[in-house]
């Protein structure tokens, strides 16, 4: 097994990761004189901002995913390879992957982040993260299977535990999935599960700091909290989850919450590669880069997006780990690689903040657009337009728009399919195993 990529007189740019940054870089190198190789462990680009809608049965996974080979059809001097990258050899100018070794002239690390469990192995093994399509589907299956179990459960305490959902992390993902689950509770459960009787789904959103949406303005945080509380979400601030055992979530103040569904969206850390370590890394295992996204001390290795850390005057602690940073860095790096080849000085990166958005539910969202702060219906419309525009493929855009319109007027979410066999142990652990 090998890469089966021919050597030519063109310099080879290898891109690890086809997220927002890697995809933008590959697109912008379309008319360059480079040979471009994109490597990803999935054969599709996914749209993470809408994963929570897959998890809450609002959208299907294929509506927010798009195959790389479809994106780059008929592209000359471009190669996609499905592989997992394990390590980087800066001295030999090679990378080690699951399908062999590959040489590069320029290497761009755009692998993004994974869920950070902060060293808590129990939480890592038993909670449900939501960083990928597979994890969103696993969460959807867990929710639906627990509802099915609740309809047949005769023990009142166990029945309520099956209906309790704990979301850990009050960032955009935690806020958005809590709002979506609240709408599911209000509009779907009474119709689909009338036999639950007087038992109700309880949604708990736990955040260790003093406010939700820590990266947004105080106005956005306050409005999001108010929206969620009006929707019946139980918000717990300034408390941390320390353990999950025997189907109970334990908080640092001794409080316990019985649940069979623990969703962990409390933080992320950069994807790690062998030999990119030590002084090259900083908080969250992010790779330190200079103002041109070059990795510290390595002139032909670059990092962009969530995986990298760059300081500039307006962002002394590094840029926020959001899509726009990755997209802008990918676009500039495509230009800089060509400038370097032409023996010109690369241009430094400066992040242009286009604003931050978060939706809470139907007609409810918050938006920080530079000096303009929006909330409610107007912010919700802006959120919809921005996300719809960002989805790849005209067909996907149309399908998502139709689904949103249908859900809006029918108050229904029809993608409630159980696709995996769940392994629910007696001790309350969770997991998934694909059906064959």
Coordinates of C-alpha atoms in Angstrom, one line a residue:
X1 CA 0.0 0.0 0.0
X2 CA 1.2 3.5 -0.8
X3 CA 0.2 6.9 -2.1
X4 CA 0.8 6.1 -5.8
X5 CA 1.4 9.8 -6.6
X6 CA 3.9 10.5 -9.4
X7 CA 6.9 12.7 -8.9
X8 CA 6.9 15.7 -11.3
X9 CA 8.9 18.9 -11.7
X10 CA 6.2 20.7 -9.6
X11 CA 6.8 21.4 -5.9
X12 CA 4.5 19.3 -3.8
X13 CA 2.2 20.9 -1.2
X14 CA 0.8 18.3 1.3
X15 CA -2.3 19.4 3.3
X16 CA -3.3 17.5 6.4
X17 CA -7.0 17.9 7.0
X18 CA -9.9 19.1 4.8
X19 CA -11.7 21.3 7.2
X20 CA -12.5 25.0 6.6
X21 CA -8.8 26.0 6.4
X22 CA -7.4 23.0 4.4
X23 CA -10.3 23.1 1.9
X24 CA -9.9 26.9 1.3
X25 CA -6.2 26.5 0.8
X26 CA -6.6 23.6 -1.7
X27 CA -9.2 25.6 -3.6
X28 CA -7.1 28.7 -3.8
X29 CA -4.1 26.7 -5.1
X30 CA -6.2 25.6 -8.1
X31 CA -4.3 27.6 -10.7
X32 CA -0.9 27.4 -9.0
X33 CA 2.2 25.6 -10.2
X34 CA 2.1 23.2 -7.3
X35 CA 1.2 19.6 -7.1
X36 CA -1.4 19.5 -4.2
X37 CA -2.1 16.5 -2.0
X38 CA -5.0 16.6 0.4
X39 CA -5.0 13.9 3.1
X40 CA -8.0 13.3 5.5
X41 CA -9.2 10.4 7.5
X42 CA -12.7 10.9 6.0
X43 CA -13.5 11.1 2.4
X44 CA -15.9 14.1 2.9
X45 CA -15.9 17.6 4.2
X46 CA -18.3 18.1 7.1
X47 CA -19.9 21.3 8.3
X48 CA -19.4 21.3 12.1
X49 CA -21.7 24.3 13.0
X50 CA -24.8 22.1 12.1
X51 CA -23.7 18.9 13.7
X52 CA -26.1 19.6 16.6
X53 CA -29.0 19.6 14.1
X54 CA -28.0 16.1 13.0
X55 CA -27.8 15.0 16.7
X56 CA -31.3 16.4 17.4
X57 CA -32.9 14.9 14.3
X58 CA -33.3 18.2 12.5
X59 CA -31.0 17.3 9.5
X60 CA -29.5 14.2 8.0
X61 CA -25.7 13.8 8.0
X62 CA -25.4 13.8 4.2
X63 CA -27.0 17.3 4.1
X64 CA -24.0 18.8 5.8
X65 CA -21.3 16.7 4.2
X66 CA -19.7 16.8 0.7
X67 CA -17.2 14.3 -0.8
X68 CA -13.7 15.7 -1.5
X69 CA -13.5 13.9 -4.8
X70 CA -16.7 15.6 -5.9
X71 CA -15.3 19.0 -4.9
X72 CA -12.1 18.6 -6.9
X73 CA -13.4 16.7 -9.9
X74 CA -11.3 17.4 -13.1
X75 CA -8.7 19.2 -11.1
X76 CA -5.2 18.8 -12.5
X77 CA -2.2 18.2 -10.3
X78 CA -4.5 17.5 -7.3
X79 CA -4.7 14.2 -5.4
X80 CA -6.9 13.2 -2.5
X81 CA -5.9 10.3 -0.3
X82 CA -7.9 8.7 2.5
X83 CA -5.5 8.2 5.3
X84 CA -4.7 9.0 8.9
X85 CA -1.5 10.9 9.6
X86 CA 0.6 9.8 12.6
X87 CA 3.8 11.8 12.5
X88 CA 5.9 14.4 10.8
X89 CA 9.6 14.0 10.0
X90 CA 10.9 17.6 9.5
X91 CA 14.4 16.6 8.7
X92 CA 13.4 14.1 6.0
X93 CA 10.6 16.2 4.7
X94 CA 8.2 13.2 5.0
X95 CA 5.0 12.3 6.9
X96 CA 4.0 8.9 8.3
X97 CA 0.5 7.8 7.6
X98 CA -1.7 4.7 7.7
X99 CA -1.0 4.0 4.0
X100 CA 2.7 4.7 4.0
X101 CA 5.2 7.5 3.9
X102 CA 4.9 10.6 1.7
X103 CA 7.5 13.3 0.8
X104 CA 6.6 17.0 0.7
X105 CA 8.2 20.2 -0.3
X106 CA 5.7 22.2 1.7
X107 CA 3.6 20.8 4.5
X108 CA 0.4 22.4 5.8
X109 CA -1.1 21.1 9.0
X110 CA -4.8 21.9 9.1
X111 CA -6.1 19.0 11.1
X112 CA -8.3 20.9 13.5
X113 CA -9.2 19.8 17.0
X114 CA -10.6 16.9 18.9
X115 CA -12.7 16.9 22.2
X116 CA -10.7 17.8 25.3
X117 CA -11.6 15.7 28.3
X118 CA -9.0 17.3 30.5
X119 CA -7.4 14.0 31.5
X120 CA -10.7 12.6 32.9
X121 CA -10.6 9.0 31.5
X122 CA -14.0 8.1 33.0
X123 CA -15.7 11.0 31.3
X124 CA -13.8 10.2 28.0
X125 CA -15.0 6.6 28.0
X126 CA -18.6 7.2 29.1
X127 CA -19.7 10.6 27.7
X128 CA -20.8 11.5 24.2
X129 CA -18.7 14.1 22.4
X130 CA -20.0 15.9 19.2
X131 CA -17.1 16.8 17.0
X132 CA -17.8 14.6 14.0
X133 CA -20.8 13.3 11.9
X134 CA -20.3 9.9 13.5
X135 CA -20.5 11.3 17.0
X136 CA -23.6 13.4 16.2
X137 CA -25.3 10.2 14.9
X138 CA -24.2 8.3 18.0
X139 CA -25.8 11.0 20.1
X140 CA -29.0 10.9 18.1
X141 CA -29.2 7.2 18.5
X142 CA -28.6 7.4 22.2
X143 CA -31.4 10.0 22.7
X144 CA -33.9 8.0 20.6
X145 CA -33.0 4.6 22.2
X146 CA -33.3 6.1 25.7
X147 CA -36.7 7.5 24.8
X148 CA -37.8 4.0 23.6
X149 CA -36.5 2.4 26.8
X150 CA -38.3 5.0 28.9
X151 CA -41.6 4.0 27.4
X152 CA -41.2 0.5 28.7
X153 CA -39.4 1.2 31.9
X154 CA -41.4 0.4 35.1
X155 CA -38.9 1.9 37.6
X156 CA -39.8 5.6 38.1
X157 CA -36.2 6.6 39.0
X158 CA -34.6 4.8 36.1
X159 CA -37.3 6.2 33.8
X160 CA -36.5 9.7 34.8
X161 CA -32.8 9.1 34.4
X162 CA -33.4 7.9 30.8
X163 CA -35.2 11.2 30.2
X164 CA -32.6 13.5 31.8
X165 CA -30.0 15.0 29.5
X166 CA -26.8 16.7 30.8
X167 CA -24.9 19.0 28.4
X168 CA -21.5 20.0 29.7
X169 CA -20.0 23.2 28.1
X170 CA -21.7 26.5 27.7
X171 CA -20.1 27.6 24.5
X172 CA -21.9 27.9 21.1
X173 CA -22.3 24.1 20.7
X174 CA -23.6 23.6 24.2
X175 CA -26.1 26.5 23.8
X176 CA -27.3 25.4 20.4
X177 CA -27.8 21.7 21.2
X178 CA -29.6 22.6 24.5
X179 CA -32.0 24.8 22.5
X180 CA -32.5 22.1 19.9
X181 CA -33.2 19.5 22.5
X182 CA -35.6 21.8 24.2
X183 CA -37.6 22.2 21.0
X184 CA -37.6 18.5 20.5
X185 CA -39.0 18.1 24.0
X186 CA -41.7 20.6 23.4
X187 CA -42.8 19.8 19.8
X188 CA -41.8 16.2 19.2
X189 CA -42.1 14.2 22.4
X190 CA -45.8 14.9 23.1
X191 CA -46.7 13.5 19.6
X192 CA -44.3 10.7 19.3
X193 CA -44.2 9.5 23.0
X194 CA -47.6 10.2 24.5
X195 CA -47.2 7.0 26.6
X196 CA -44.5 8.7 28.8
X197 CA -47.3 10.0 30.9
X198 CA -46.3 12.6 33.5
X199 CA -42.6 12.1 33.1
X200 CA -40.7 14.9 31.4
X201 CA -37.4 15.3 29.6
X202 CA -35.1 17.5 31.7
X203 CA -32.2 19.3 30.0
X204 CA -29.3 20.5 32.1
X205 CA -26.6 22.8 30.7
X206 CA -23.5 23.0 32.9
X207 CA -20.8 25.6 32.5
X208 CA -17.8 26.1 34.7
X209 CA -17.5 29.8 34.2
X210 CA -19.9 32.6 35.3
X211 CA -21.6 33.0 31.9
X212 CA -22.6 31.2 28.7
X213 CA -21.0 32.0 25.3
X214 CA -17.8 33.2 26.9
X215 CA -16.3 34.3 23.6
X216 CA -19.3 36.6 22.9
X217 CA -20.4 39.9 24.4
X218 CA -22.2 40.2 27.8
X219 CA -25.4 41.1 26.0
X220 CA -25.2 38.0 23.8
X221 CA -24.5 35.8 26.9
X222 CA -27.4 37.4 28.9
X223 CA -29.9 37.0 26.0
X224 CA -28.9 33.4 25.3
X225 CA -29.3 32.5 29.0
X226 CA -32.7 34.2 29.1
X227 CA -33.9 32.4 25.9
X228 CA -32.8 29.0 27.2
X229 CA -34.4 29.5 30.6
X230 CA -37.7 30.5 28.9
X231 CA -37.4 27.3 27.0
X232 CA -37.1 25.2 30.1
X233 CA -33.4 24.5 30.1
X234 CA -31.9 24.1 33.6
X235 CA -28.7 26.2 33.5
X236 CA -26.0 25.6 36.1
X237 CA -23.1 28.0 36.1
X238 CA -19.8 28.1 38.0
X239 CA -19.8 24.4 38.7
X240 CA -17.8 21.6 37.1
X241 CA -18.5 18.0 36.3
X242 CA -15.9 15.8 38.1
X243 CA -17.1 12.3 37.5
X244 CA -19.8 10.1 35.9
X245 CA -20.4 6.9 37.6
X246 CA -23.4 4.4 37.9
X247 CA -25.5 6.6 35.7
X248 CA -24.9 9.7 37.8
X249 CA -23.1 13.0 37.0
X250 CA -21.2 14.3 39.9
X251 CA -20.5 18.1 40.3
X252 CA -17.7 19.7 42.2
X253 CA -20.1 20.9 44.9
X254 CA -21.3 17.3 45.6
X255 CA -24.6 17.6 43.6
X256 CA -25.5 14.6 41.5
X257 CA -27.8 14.4 38.4
X258 CA -29.0 10.9 37.3
X259 CA -28.8 10.6 33.6
X260 CA -28.2 8.0 30.8
X261 CA -27.2 10.8 28.4
X262 CA -24.1 12.8 29.1
X263 CA -23.0 15.1 26.3
X264 CA -19.5 16.6 26.6
X265 CA -18.8 19.8 24.6
X266 CA -16.7 21.5 27.2
X267 CA -13.5 22.1 25.3
X268 CA -11.1 21.1 22.5
X269 CA -7.5 20.4 21.9
X270 CA -5.4 20.4 18.7
X271 CA -4.8 17.1 16.9
X272 CA -1.4 15.8 17.8
X273 CA 1.4 14.5 15.5
X274 CA 4.6 12.7 16.5
X275 CA 7.7 14.9 16.4
X276 CA 5.6 18.1 16.5
X277 CA 5.8 18.6 20.3
X278 CA 7.6 20.2 23.1
X279 CA 8.5 23.9 22.5
X280 CA 6.5 23.8 19.3
X281 CA 3.2 23.5 21.2
X282 CA 1.3 25.8 23.6
X283 CA -1.9 25.6 25.5
X284 CA -4.4 23.2 24.1
X285 CA -1.6 21.5 22.2
X286 CA -1.8 24.2 19.5
X287 CA 1.2 24.5 17.2
X288 CA 3.0 27.9 17.6
X289 CA 3.3 29.7 14.3
X290 CA 4.7 33.1 13.2
X291 CA 2.7 35.9 11.5
X292 CA 2.9 34.0 8.2
X293 CA 1.7 30.7 9.7
X294 CA 5.1 29.1 9.6
X295 CA 5.8 26.6 12.4
X296 CA 8.4 27.9 14.8
X297 CA 11.8 27.0 13.4
X298 CA 10.5 25.0 10.4
X299 CA 10.5 27.1 7.2
X300 CA 8.6 24.7 5.0
X301 CA 6.0 23.5 7.5
X302 CA 2.9 25.6 8.1
X303 CA -0.2 25.3 10.4
X304 CA -3.6 27.0 9.9
X305 CA -6.9 27.1 11.7
X306 CA -7.8 25.6 15.1
X307 CA -4.6 23.6 15.2
X308 CA -2.3 26.6 15.3
X309 CA -1.6 29.5 17.8
X310 CA -0.6 32.9 16.5
X311 CA -0.5 36.1 18.5
X312 CA -1.2 39.5 17.1
X313 CA -1.9 42.8 18.9
X314 CA -5.7 42.4 19.0
X315 CA -5.4 38.7 20.0
X316 CA -2.4 38.4 22.4
X317 CA -3.7 35.0 23.6
X318 CA -4.2 33.6 20.1
X319 CA -7.1 33.7 17.7
X320 CA -10.5 32.2 18.5
X321 CA -10.9 28.7 17.2
X322 CA -13.6 29.5 14.7
X323 CA -14.2 28.8 11.0
X324 CA -13.4 32.4 9.8
X325 CA -9.9 32.3 11.2
X326 CA -9.1 29.0 9.3
X327 CA -10.7 30.3 6.1
X328 CA -8.8 33.5 6.1
X329 CA -5.5 31.8 7.0
X330 CA -6.0 29.2 4.2
X331 CA -6.7 31.9 1.7
X332 CA -3.6 34.0 2.6
X333 CA -1.3 31.0 2.8
X334 CA -2.2 30.0 -0.8
X335 CA -1.0 33.4 -1.8
X336 CA 2.1 33.2 0.4
X337 CA 3.2 29.8 -0.8
X338 CA 3.3 31.2 -4.4
X339 CA 5.1 34.3 -3.1
X340 CA 7.7 32.2 -1.5
X341 CA 8.2 30.2 -4.7
X342 CA 8.7 33.5 -6.5
X343 CA 11.3 34.6 -3.9
X344 CA 9.0 37.3 -2.6
X345 CA 8.4 38.1 1.0
X346 CA 5.2 36.5 2.4
X347 CA 2.4 38.7 3.8
X348 CA 1.6 38.6 7.5
X349 CA -1.8 37.4 8.6
X350 CA -4.3 39.8 10.3
X351 CA -7.6 38.4 11.3
X352 CA -10.7 40.3 10.2
X353 CA -13.4 39.5 12.7
X354 CA -16.7 39.3 10.7
X355 CA -18.7 38.6 13.9
X356 CA -20.0 35.8 16.0
X357 CA -23.3 34.0 15.9
X358 CA -25.2 31.5 18.0
X359 CA -28.7 30.2 17.7
X360 CA -30.8 29.1 20.6
X361 CA -34.0 28.0 18.9
X362 CA -36.9 29.0 16.7
X363 CA -36.8 32.8 16.2
X364 CA -34.1 33.0 18.9
X365 CA -30.4 33.8 18.3
X366 CA -27.7 36.2 19.3
X367 CA -25.2 38.0 17.0
X368 CA -22.1 40.1 17.7
X369 CA -21.4 41.9 14.4
X370 CA -18.5 44.2 15.4
X371 CA -20.3 47.2 17.0
X372 CA -23.8 45.9 16.2
X373 CA -25.4 43.5 18.7
X374 CA -28.5 41.6 17.6
X375 CA -30.8 39.1 19.4
X376 CA -34.1 37.4 18.7
X377 CA -35.7 37.1 15.3
X378 CA -33.3 39.4 13.4
X379 CA -30.2 37.6 14.7
X380 CA -31.9 34.2 13.9
X381 CA -32.4 35.3 10.2
X382 CA -28.8 36.4 10.0
X383 CA -27.7 33.1 11.5
X384 CA -29.7 31.1 9.0
X385 CA -28.4 33.1 6.0
X386 CA -24.8 32.9 7.0
X387 CA -24.9 29.1 7.6
X388 CA -27.0 28.3 4.5
X389 CA -24.5 30.3 2.4
X390 CA -21.6 28.4 3.9
X391 CA -22.8 24.8 3.2
X392 CA -21.1 23.2 0.2
X393 CA -23.2 22.2 -2.9
X394 CA -26.3 23.8 -4.3
X395 CA -28.3 20.6 -3.7
X396 CA -27.3 20.5 -0.1
X397 CA -28.3 24.2 0.4
X398 CA -31.7 23.6 -1.1
X399 CA -32.3 20.4 1.0
X400 CA -31.3 22.1 4.2
X401 CA -33.5 25.2 3.4
X402 CA -36.5 22.9 2.6
X403 CA -35.9 21.0 5.9
X404 CA -35.7 24.2 7.8
X405 CA -38.9 25.6 6.3
X406 CA -40.7 22.3 6.9
X407 CA -39.5 22.1 10.5
X408 CA -40.5 25.7 11.0
X409 CA -44.1 25.4 9.9
X410 CA -44.8 21.8 11.0
X411 CA -43.0 22.0 14.3
X412 CA -41.6 18.5 13.5
X413 CA -38.3 16.8 12.9
X414 CA -38.7 13.8 10.8
X415 CA -35.1 12.2 10.8
X416 CA -35.7 10.1 13.8
X417 CA -34.0 6.9 12.7
X418 CA -31.9 4.6 15.0
X419 CA -28.9 3.5 12.9
X420 CA -26.6 1.9 15.5
X421 CA -26.8 -0.8 18.0
X422 CA -26.2 0.8 21.4
X423 CA -24.1 -0.8 24.1
X424 CA -25.7 0.4 27.3
X425 CA -24.2 -1.3 30.2
X426 CA -25.7 -1.7 33.6
X427 CA -23.2 0.8 35.0
X428 CA -24.7 3.5 32.7
X429 CA -21.9 3.7 30.2
X430 CA -22.6 4.6 26.6
X431 CA -21.2 3.6 23.2
X432 CA -22.1 2.7 19.7
X433 CA -21.4 -0.2 17.4
X434 CA -22.4 0.0 13.7
X435 CA -24.9 -2.5 12.4
X436 CA -23.8 -4.8 9.6

